[in-house]
XYZ file of C-alpha atoms in Angstrom:
521
model
C 242.213 116.609 186.141
C 239.545 119.271 186.711
C 236.783 119.302 184.124
C 236.514 122.541 182.154
C 233.520 121.808 179.928
C 235.503 122.960 176.911
C 236.201 121.372 173.532
C 239.721 120.278 172.642
C 240.760 121.659 169.253
C 244.319 120.718 168.265
C 245.769 121.170 171.729
C 243.688 124.184 172.781
C 240.703 124.005 175.154
C 237.993 126.162 173.582
C 234.988 127.779 175.199
C 231.685 127.960 173.307
C 228.969 130.512 172.741
C 226.242 128.154 174.016
C 226.236 125.277 176.465
C 224.579 121.990 177.420
C 224.517 119.949 180.595
C 225.378 116.381 181.452
C 222.981 114.367 183.609
C 223.203 111.668 186.235
C 221.771 108.659 184.396
C 220.157 107.210 187.522
C 218.532 110.339 188.943
C 218.348 112.715 186.013
C 220.059 115.427 188.068
C 222.331 117.869 186.264
C 226.076 117.343 186.589
C 228.679 120.091 186.715
C 230.247 121.690 184.789
C 228.258 123.018 181.865
C 229.744 122.000 178.518
C 230.482 124.097 175.478
C 228.392 123.327 172.411
C 230.743 122.739 169.531
C 230.241 124.922 166.501
C 230.839 124.691 162.772
C 233.909 126.858 163.339
C 235.237 124.368 165.899
C 234.741 121.522 163.425
C 236.483 123.445 160.665
C 239.413 124.310 162.923
C 239.788 120.717 164.108
C 239.667 119.344 160.560
C 242.145 121.945 159.290
C 244.559 121.050 162.093
C 244.146 117.340 161.373
C 244.877 117.892 157.683
C 247.947 119.976 158.534
C 249.253 117.265 160.891
C 248.407 114.329 158.631
C 251.603 114.231 156.593
C 253.910 114.294 159.589
C 251.870 111.743 161.527
C 251.573 109.346 158.576
C 255.333 109.534 158.031
C 256.119 108.732 161.667
C 258.322 105.622 161.982
C 256.188 102.662 162.977
C 258.043 102.191 166.242
C 257.215 105.779 167.230
C 253.568 105.380 166.232
C 253.356 102.240 168.367
C 255.028 104.035 171.283
C 252.429 106.811 171.041
C 249.578 104.296 171.243
C 251.130 102.724 174.319
C 251.597 106.148 175.865
C 247.908 106.899 175.245
C 246.997 103.657 176.992
C 249.161 104.499 180.004
C 247.735 108.017 180.326
C 244.136 106.768 180.154
C 244.818 103.965 182.605
C 246.374 106.476 185.007
C 243.044 108.334 185.228
C 241.875 105.380 187.312
C 238.986 105.950 189.673
C 238.473 109.532 188.507
C 237.484 108.248 185.079
C 235.410 105.358 186.431
C 233.397 107.502 188.819
C 232.541 110.122 186.197
C 231.550 107.447 183.701
C 229.357 105.799 186.340
C 227.439 109.024 186.882
C 226.962 109.803 183.208
C 226.118 106.280 182.002
C 224.526 104.527 184.989
C 226.831 101.571 184.343
C 228.298 99.792 187.394
C 231.857 100.248 188.623
C 233.050 96.732 187.788
C 231.741 97.004 184.227
C 233.470 100.351 183.663
C 236.751 99.222 185.197
C 236.635 96.282 182.813
C 235.817 98.597 179.945
C 238.765 100.820 180.787
C 240.944 97.713 180.701
C 239.557 96.804 177.306
C 240.150 100.341 176.022
C 243.806 100.451 176.995
C 244.244 96.808 176.022
C 243.122 97.413 172.453
C 245.434 100.433 172.190
C 248.321 98.187 173.207
C 247.169 95.474 170.817
C 247.147 97.980 167.950
C 250.636 99.104 168.982
C 251.787 95.512 168.504
C 249.963 95.374 165.185
C 251.669 98.562 163.990
C 255.078 97.125 164.844
C 254.242 93.826 163.138
C 253.743 95.716 159.870
C 251.767 92.999 158.099
C 248.798 95.373 157.730
C 250.829 97.272 155.111
C 250.097 94.460 152.643
C 253.551 94.703 151.087
C 253.970 93.195 147.616
C 256.836 93.274 145.133
C 256.615 92.089 141.530
C 260.029 92.468 139.913
C 260.450 93.742 136.378
C 260.964 91.372 133.479
C 262.468 93.615 130.798
C 263.020 90.725 128.405
C 259.454 89.417 128.525
C 257.787 89.070 125.105
C 255.824 90.514 123.512
C 256.071 93.395 126.048
C 258.365 93.948 129.008
C 256.902 93.707 132.484
C 257.371 96.789 134.719
C 258.599 96.735 138.281
C 255.567 97.029 140.607
C 255.530 97.455 144.365
C 252.500 97.919 146.635
C 251.770 99.040 150.170
C 248.750 100.315 152.105
C 248.807 103.970 153.132
C 246.549 105.913 155.542
C 243.422 107.491 154.072
C 243.776 110.776 155.954
C 241.868 112.466 158.778
C 239.053 110.306 160.194
C 235.861 111.410 161.979
C 234.851 109.199 164.910
C 231.487 109.337 166.696
C 231.398 108.257 170.332
C 228.853 105.556 171.219
C 226.304 105.850 174.033
C 226.593 102.284 175.331
C 230.387 102.101 175.657
C 231.613 105.446 177.037
C 235.202 104.182 176.922
C 235.717 101.229 174.569
C 233.655 102.653 171.676
C 234.113 106.322 172.368
C 236.865 108.953 172.417
C 239.770 106.496 172.579
C 237.791 103.427 171.548
C 238.289 100.953 168.756
C 237.604 103.368 165.884
C 240.070 105.940 167.208
C 242.672 103.299 168.059
C 242.510 101.649 164.633
C 242.540 104.975 162.775
C 245.580 106.215 164.701
C 247.248 102.838 164.184
C 246.683 103.204 160.442
C 248.403 106.593 160.510
C 245.278 108.752 160.361
C 244.644 111.861 162.454
C 241.301 111.785 164.281
C 238.524 114.251 165.080
C 236.041 112.826 167.598
C 232.444 113.943 167.977
C 231.826 113.086 171.631
C 228.540 111.533 172.681
C 226.454 114.176 174.510
C 225.442 111.695 177.216
C 228.955 111.501 178.681
C 230.873 114.706 177.926
C 232.784 114.674 181.206
C 234.079 111.177 180.536
C 235.013 112.281 177.024
C 236.928 115.316 178.277
C 238.925 113.256 180.767
C 240.007 110.814 178.063
C 240.763 113.633 175.611
C 242.985 115.266 178.211
C 244.945 112.027 178.591
C 245.388 111.798 174.817
C 246.630 115.388 174.699
C 249.218 114.578 177.367
C 250.395 111.619 175.259
C 250.593 113.760 172.109
C 252.717 116.375 173.845
C 254.973 113.849 175.533
C 255.499 112.079 172.197
C 256.297 115.373 170.487
C 253.557 115.000 167.883
C 251.620 117.759 166.100
C 248.642 118.650 168.260
C 246.315 118.396 165.251
C 246.646 114.595 165.464
C 243.575 114.566 167.736
C 240.638 116.839 168.548
C 237.393 116.429 170.504
C 234.217 118.356 169.731
C 231.225 117.930 172.058
C 227.668 119.028 171.387
C 224.033 117.971 171.176
C 223.033 119.173 167.688
C 222.867 116.773 164.739
C 224.216 119.627 162.612
C 227.554 119.284 164.371
C 228.001 115.708 163.184
C 226.773 116.663 159.738
C 229.366 119.433 159.500
C 232.094 117.010 160.523
C 231.165 114.399 157.923
C 230.819 117.023 155.203
C 234.172 118.675 155.879
C 236.273 118.058 152.744
C 239.361 117.203 154.814
C 237.685 114.180 156.436
C 238.360 110.967 154.507
C 236.356 108.348 156.445
C 233.891 107.997 159.329
C 233.618 105.531 162.216
C 230.208 105.336 163.929
C 228.428 103.108 166.445
C 224.789 103.896 167.126
C 221.258 103.752 165.782
C 220.240 102.816 162.275
C 218.688 106.244 161.772
C 221.890 107.966 162.843
C 224.090 105.764 160.700
C 221.897 106.196 157.635
C 221.923 109.962 158.073
C 225.722 110.032 158.165
C 225.908 107.720 155.148
C 223.652 110.116 153.263
C 225.823 113.119 154.123
C 228.993 111.270 153.141
C 227.548 110.069 149.829
C 226.295 113.544 148.903
C 229.718 115.191 149.226
C 231.501 116.322 146.051
C 234.030 113.630 146.993
C 232.099 110.815 148.733
C 233.792 109.015 151.600
C 233.217 105.673 153.349
C 231.155 105.509 156.534
C 231.836 102.489 158.712
C 228.655 102.423 160.769
C 227.630 99.696 163.199
C 223.870 100.118 163.524
C 221.289 97.426 164.152
C 221.248 93.732 165.020
C 218.935 91.279 166.804
C 221.593 88.527 166.938
C 219.465 85.388 166.421
C 220.101 82.387 168.648
C 219.049 78.889 167.537
C 218.453 76.200 170.149
C 218.914 72.917 168.298
C 216.601 70.078 169.417
C 219.090 67.644 170.973
C 220.873 70.339 172.940
C 217.582 71.791 174.138
C 216.371 68.375 175.247
C 219.438 67.814 177.428
C 219.785 71.298 178.969
C 216.556 73.295 178.702
C 216.710 74.771 182.200
C 220.427 75.634 182.094
C 220.000 77.284 178.715
C 217.060 79.306 180.034
C 219.093 80.661 182.939
C 222.013 81.643 180.705
C 219.664 83.238 178.159
C 218.046 85.470 180.781
C 221.481 86.466 182.021
C 222.656 87.360 178.538
C 219.620 89.384 177.461
C 219.558 91.388 180.707
C 223.320 91.995 181.010
C 224.031 95.728 181.201
C 220.298 96.454 180.910
C 220.438 94.774 177.507
C 222.360 97.722 176.095
C 224.813 95.644 174.095
C 224.871 95.590 170.306
C 225.100 91.789 170.570
C 222.058 91.358 172.824
C 220.170 88.108 171.907
C 216.985 89.758 170.638
C 215.519 86.741 168.814
C 215.667 83.095 169.919
C 214.473 80.281 167.628
C 213.494 76.779 168.748
C 211.388 73.950 167.333
C 208.122 73.410 169.229
C 208.535 70.465 171.643
C 208.186 69.475 175.261
C 211.787 70.616 175.804
C 210.973 74.026 174.299
C 208.011 74.365 176.638
C 210.295 73.505 179.563
C 212.718 76.154 178.385
C 210.003 78.820 178.135
C 208.666 77.938 181.575
C 212.168 78.194 183.065
C 212.665 81.597 181.428
C 209.411 82.805 182.974
C 210.502 81.553 186.385
C 213.942 83.215 186.154
C 212.829 86.669 185.028
C 211.237 88.031 188.251
C 214.621 87.830 189.973
C 216.230 90.133 187.384
C 216.514 93.638 188.867
C 215.586 96.707 186.871
C 218.704 98.533 185.718
C 219.426 102.158 184.927
C 219.476 102.788 181.196
C 222.042 105.016 179.545
C 219.806 107.995 178.809
C 216.201 109.081 179.187
C 215.838 108.900 175.413
C 217.034 105.288 175.299
C 214.691 104.347 178.156
C 211.748 105.963 176.372
C 212.557 104.211 173.101
C 212.826 100.896 174.934
C 209.390 101.356 176.509
C 207.878 102.126 173.119
C 209.625 99.113 171.595
C 208.148 96.788 174.230
C 204.700 98.234 173.597
C 205.121 97.613 169.869
C 206.038 93.952 170.433
C 202.882 93.429 172.493
C 200.788 95.297 169.926
C 201.907 92.829 167.238
C 200.452 89.901 169.132
C 203.454 88.478 170.993
C 202.677 86.844 174.347
C 204.559 87.963 177.446
C 206.514 85.073 178.991
C 207.611 87.051 182.031
C 209.228 90.240 183.265
C 211.900 91.320 185.674
C 211.456 93.508 188.701
C 210.083 96.997 188.234
C 212.277 100.017 188.802
C 212.339 103.779 188.537
C 211.512 105.773 185.418
C 215.181 105.699 184.378
C 215.337 101.892 184.414
C 214.740 99.172 181.873
C 212.688 96.177 182.966
C 213.682 92.811 181.458
C 210.869 91.300 179.394
C 210.614 88.219 177.197
C 207.866 87.422 174.724
C 206.947 84.390 172.664
C 205.339 84.027 169.274
C 204.847 81.231 166.756
C 207.055 80.983 163.720
C 204.090 81.655 161.454
C 203.122 84.826 163.323
C 206.715 86.017 163.401
C 206.977 85.663 159.630
C 203.665 87.460 159.178
C 204.749 90.448 161.301
C 208.093 91.824 160.039
C 208.054 94.483 162.770
C 208.739 91.741 165.333
C 212.192 91.368 163.786
C 213.210 94.962 164.515
C 215.808 95.661 167.174
C 214.562 96.861 170.560
C 217.601 98.274 172.336
C 217.339 97.059 175.908
C 216.746 93.939 178.051
C 214.063 92.258 175.952
C 213.897 89.284 173.618
C 211.394 87.221 171.633
C 211.255 83.407 171.658
C 210.015 82.144 168.300
C 208.603 78.607 168.401
C 208.896 77.013 164.973
C 207.086 74.048 163.460
C 210.341 72.390 162.396
C 213.929 73.123 161.410
C 212.794 74.004 157.903
C 210.849 76.909 159.369
C 213.896 77.906 161.447
C 215.908 78.022 158.222
C 213.216 80.027 156.439
C 213.108 82.612 159.240
C 216.898 82.931 159.236
C 216.924 83.375 155.462
C 214.363 86.160 155.780
C 216.347 88.096 158.361
C 218.431 91.203 157.763
C 222.177 91.234 158.271
C 223.381 90.574 161.823
C 226.474 91.067 163.928
C 226.177 87.567 165.377
C 224.278 84.316 164.967
C 224.436 81.565 167.577
C 223.910 77.800 167.486
C 223.422 75.845 170.706
C 223.891 72.226 169.710
C 224.857 68.752 170.825
C 226.749 66.302 168.582
C 223.422 64.826 167.522
C 222.520 68.236 166.069
C 225.632 68.619 163.905
C 224.152 67.302 160.661
C 221.195 69.656 160.903
C 223.424 72.542 161.990
C 225.643 71.974 158.957
C 222.661 72.810 156.782
C 222.115 76.106 158.615
C 225.719 77.282 158.409
C 225.583 78.606 154.813
C 222.530 80.706 155.766
C 224.277 82.083 158.842
C 227.429 82.887 156.872
C 225.312 85.046 154.573
C 223.569 86.783 157.467
C 226.181 87.374 160.172
C 229.737 88.521 160.762
C 230.329 86.112 163.662
C 228.894 82.618 164.159
C 228.958 81.390 167.767
C 228.677 77.830 169.034
C 227.369 76.956 172.496
C 227.885 80.398 174.054
C 225.941 83.652 174.231
C 226.646 86.628 171.994
C 227.012 89.356 174.624
C 230.688 90.204 174.871
C 233.248 90.809 172.120
C 236.830 89.627 172.517
C 239.430 92.028 171.078
C 241.733 89.743 169.073
C 243.250 89.326 165.631
C 240.486 86.942 164.490
C 237.447 88.848 165.779
C 234.806 90.231 163.423
C 232.390 92.751 164.892
C 230.497 93.611 161.761
C 228.071 92.001 159.365
C 225.837 92.541 156.358
C 223.625 95.640 156.286
C 222.074 96.918 158.531
C 224.345 95.390 161.162
C 226.997 97.539 159.534
C 227.105 99.836 156.535
C 229.906 97.754 155.007
C 229.776 94.033 155.708
C 233.386 93.614 154.577
C 234.666 95.406 157.677
C 234.978 94.988 161.432
C 235.097 97.611 164.183
C 236.779 95.296 166.706
C 240.064 93.424 166.415
C 243.216 94.275 164.507
C 241.515 93.825 161.122
C 239.695 97.100 161.921
C 242.808 98.950 160.775
C 242.007 98.003 157.158
C 239.059 100.419 157.107
C 241.382 103.405 157.154
C 243.939 102.285 154.585
C 244.127 102.248 150.797
C 246.593 100.495 148.468
C 249.151 102.396 146.403
C 251.214 100.763 143.677
C 254.620 102.166 142.658
C 255.622 101.394 139.062
C 259.314 101.603 138.077
C 260.031 104.035 140.902
C 263.786 104.439 141.498
C 265.033 102.692 144.629
C 266.124 106.051 146.050
C 262.463 107.146 146.094
C 260.804 103.923 147.228
C 259.395 103.514 150.740
C 261.940 101.639 152.839
C 259.550 98.721 153.375
C 259.472 98.066 149.613
C 263.221 97.943 148.971
C 264.835 94.681 147.916
C 266.681 92.724 150.553
C 265.818 91.107 153.889
C 262.653 92.406 155.534
C 261.385 92.070 159.091
C 257.827 92.241 157.691
C 256.144 89.427 155.790
C 255.944 90.408 152.113
C 254.712 88.768 148.933
C 257.556 88.821 146.412
C 256.911 87.678 142.844
C 253.748 85.973 144.004
C 255.315 84.043 146.884
C 255.327 84.947 150.554
C 258.829 85.327 151.942
C 259.814 82.859 154.623
């Protein structure tokens, strides 16, 4: 596929009145072609087409919806090296990482296809009428979840495939029966266009209305604002900065009809090294910690930004081993010049608040992020709230605490997190049990004896957490439960059988339902 630099609006590739350029993340050089800046008119046209297609797409038999998702996966996978090479240029991420990310992208589309066919997400319930009940008869009530309507999705900078045009938000929205309008991330417009072209091929081959999907690229914040404010959009999926997420939440709340924004924003993902485990494996833990915090130039939303340990000889061994491991960590290209600049400023802020540098990785070019780890006492950490802010990149702070009570106090004072991790030996279990209620209130995923970087796409995964990790701590953006964000329940009271949705008719059902309070076998 030859890149055109155009926006995809309901099956038509549109030119723009103004343009922007993509850049090679490693060198800063401009990449061809130039890309059309999306306009308010493009947004309006995409949203109108999505609204027009919504009824037909929502009514599509589940088997056909699942087949479309699988077709999308096949078309994206078929892009192969063309997609990988463009994404490498625009993101600076290595080939192996992006090939893996492409596999994750198509894998989650196929997983959602299975979920659609399973049908359990519909939440089917039937409560039969009891006309003879005294003092008043009971009506016949039947419930299912239905799609919200057209969804706006914002591509993420750090996952140009798995959290972007055909990423988890798009996959779960389409699985729910919602048409999608994507605002592509301006750092990788070529990658976005390639994926959008594959989706268009799938739409046409499946015989679907072309308004099911549109892609609008552009650099202006006003473009995203126009998308969120369009009255035909019913929900928003976003992965990015806290400032960006809060801005979208504000726009969505100020609409005449407010809509939900599912924003994944900010997390430092605390890791607790329990004393017995630290005593037995300080050096091994140090090596794995450095690997986790520097993976992908630290540009993961689950990067271990804060590590807590009780002051001891084992903790000092751990810190020394971290310092020894860091110089071997190469500097890595960061996603954009803006992200690299923000990372540099974040490191400077940590040092300005009195944290001591433990060690640093190798230096690199001006487009690179250099791994750096700092240490600070528990008392100083609690006295400087700014030390608890996320620094997006390959850095972390080791907080040495007086005792486990101080560890607990620091955890209780933290904001909401995507993850919280406990490294522990059996001798630590009693103490860890006391921390679990705190972690449950602070994080969407609690990890034992592993590192938080990496998110498995499964039925039981939660990639979410209390604010500001996400805007709605009841949701997840990864795993099949993500479909619930784009559904709402509808109850049908005394509706004639001839008008009921097929899934709610009496008789045998291939889908698990709750009938008169009991789940069918």
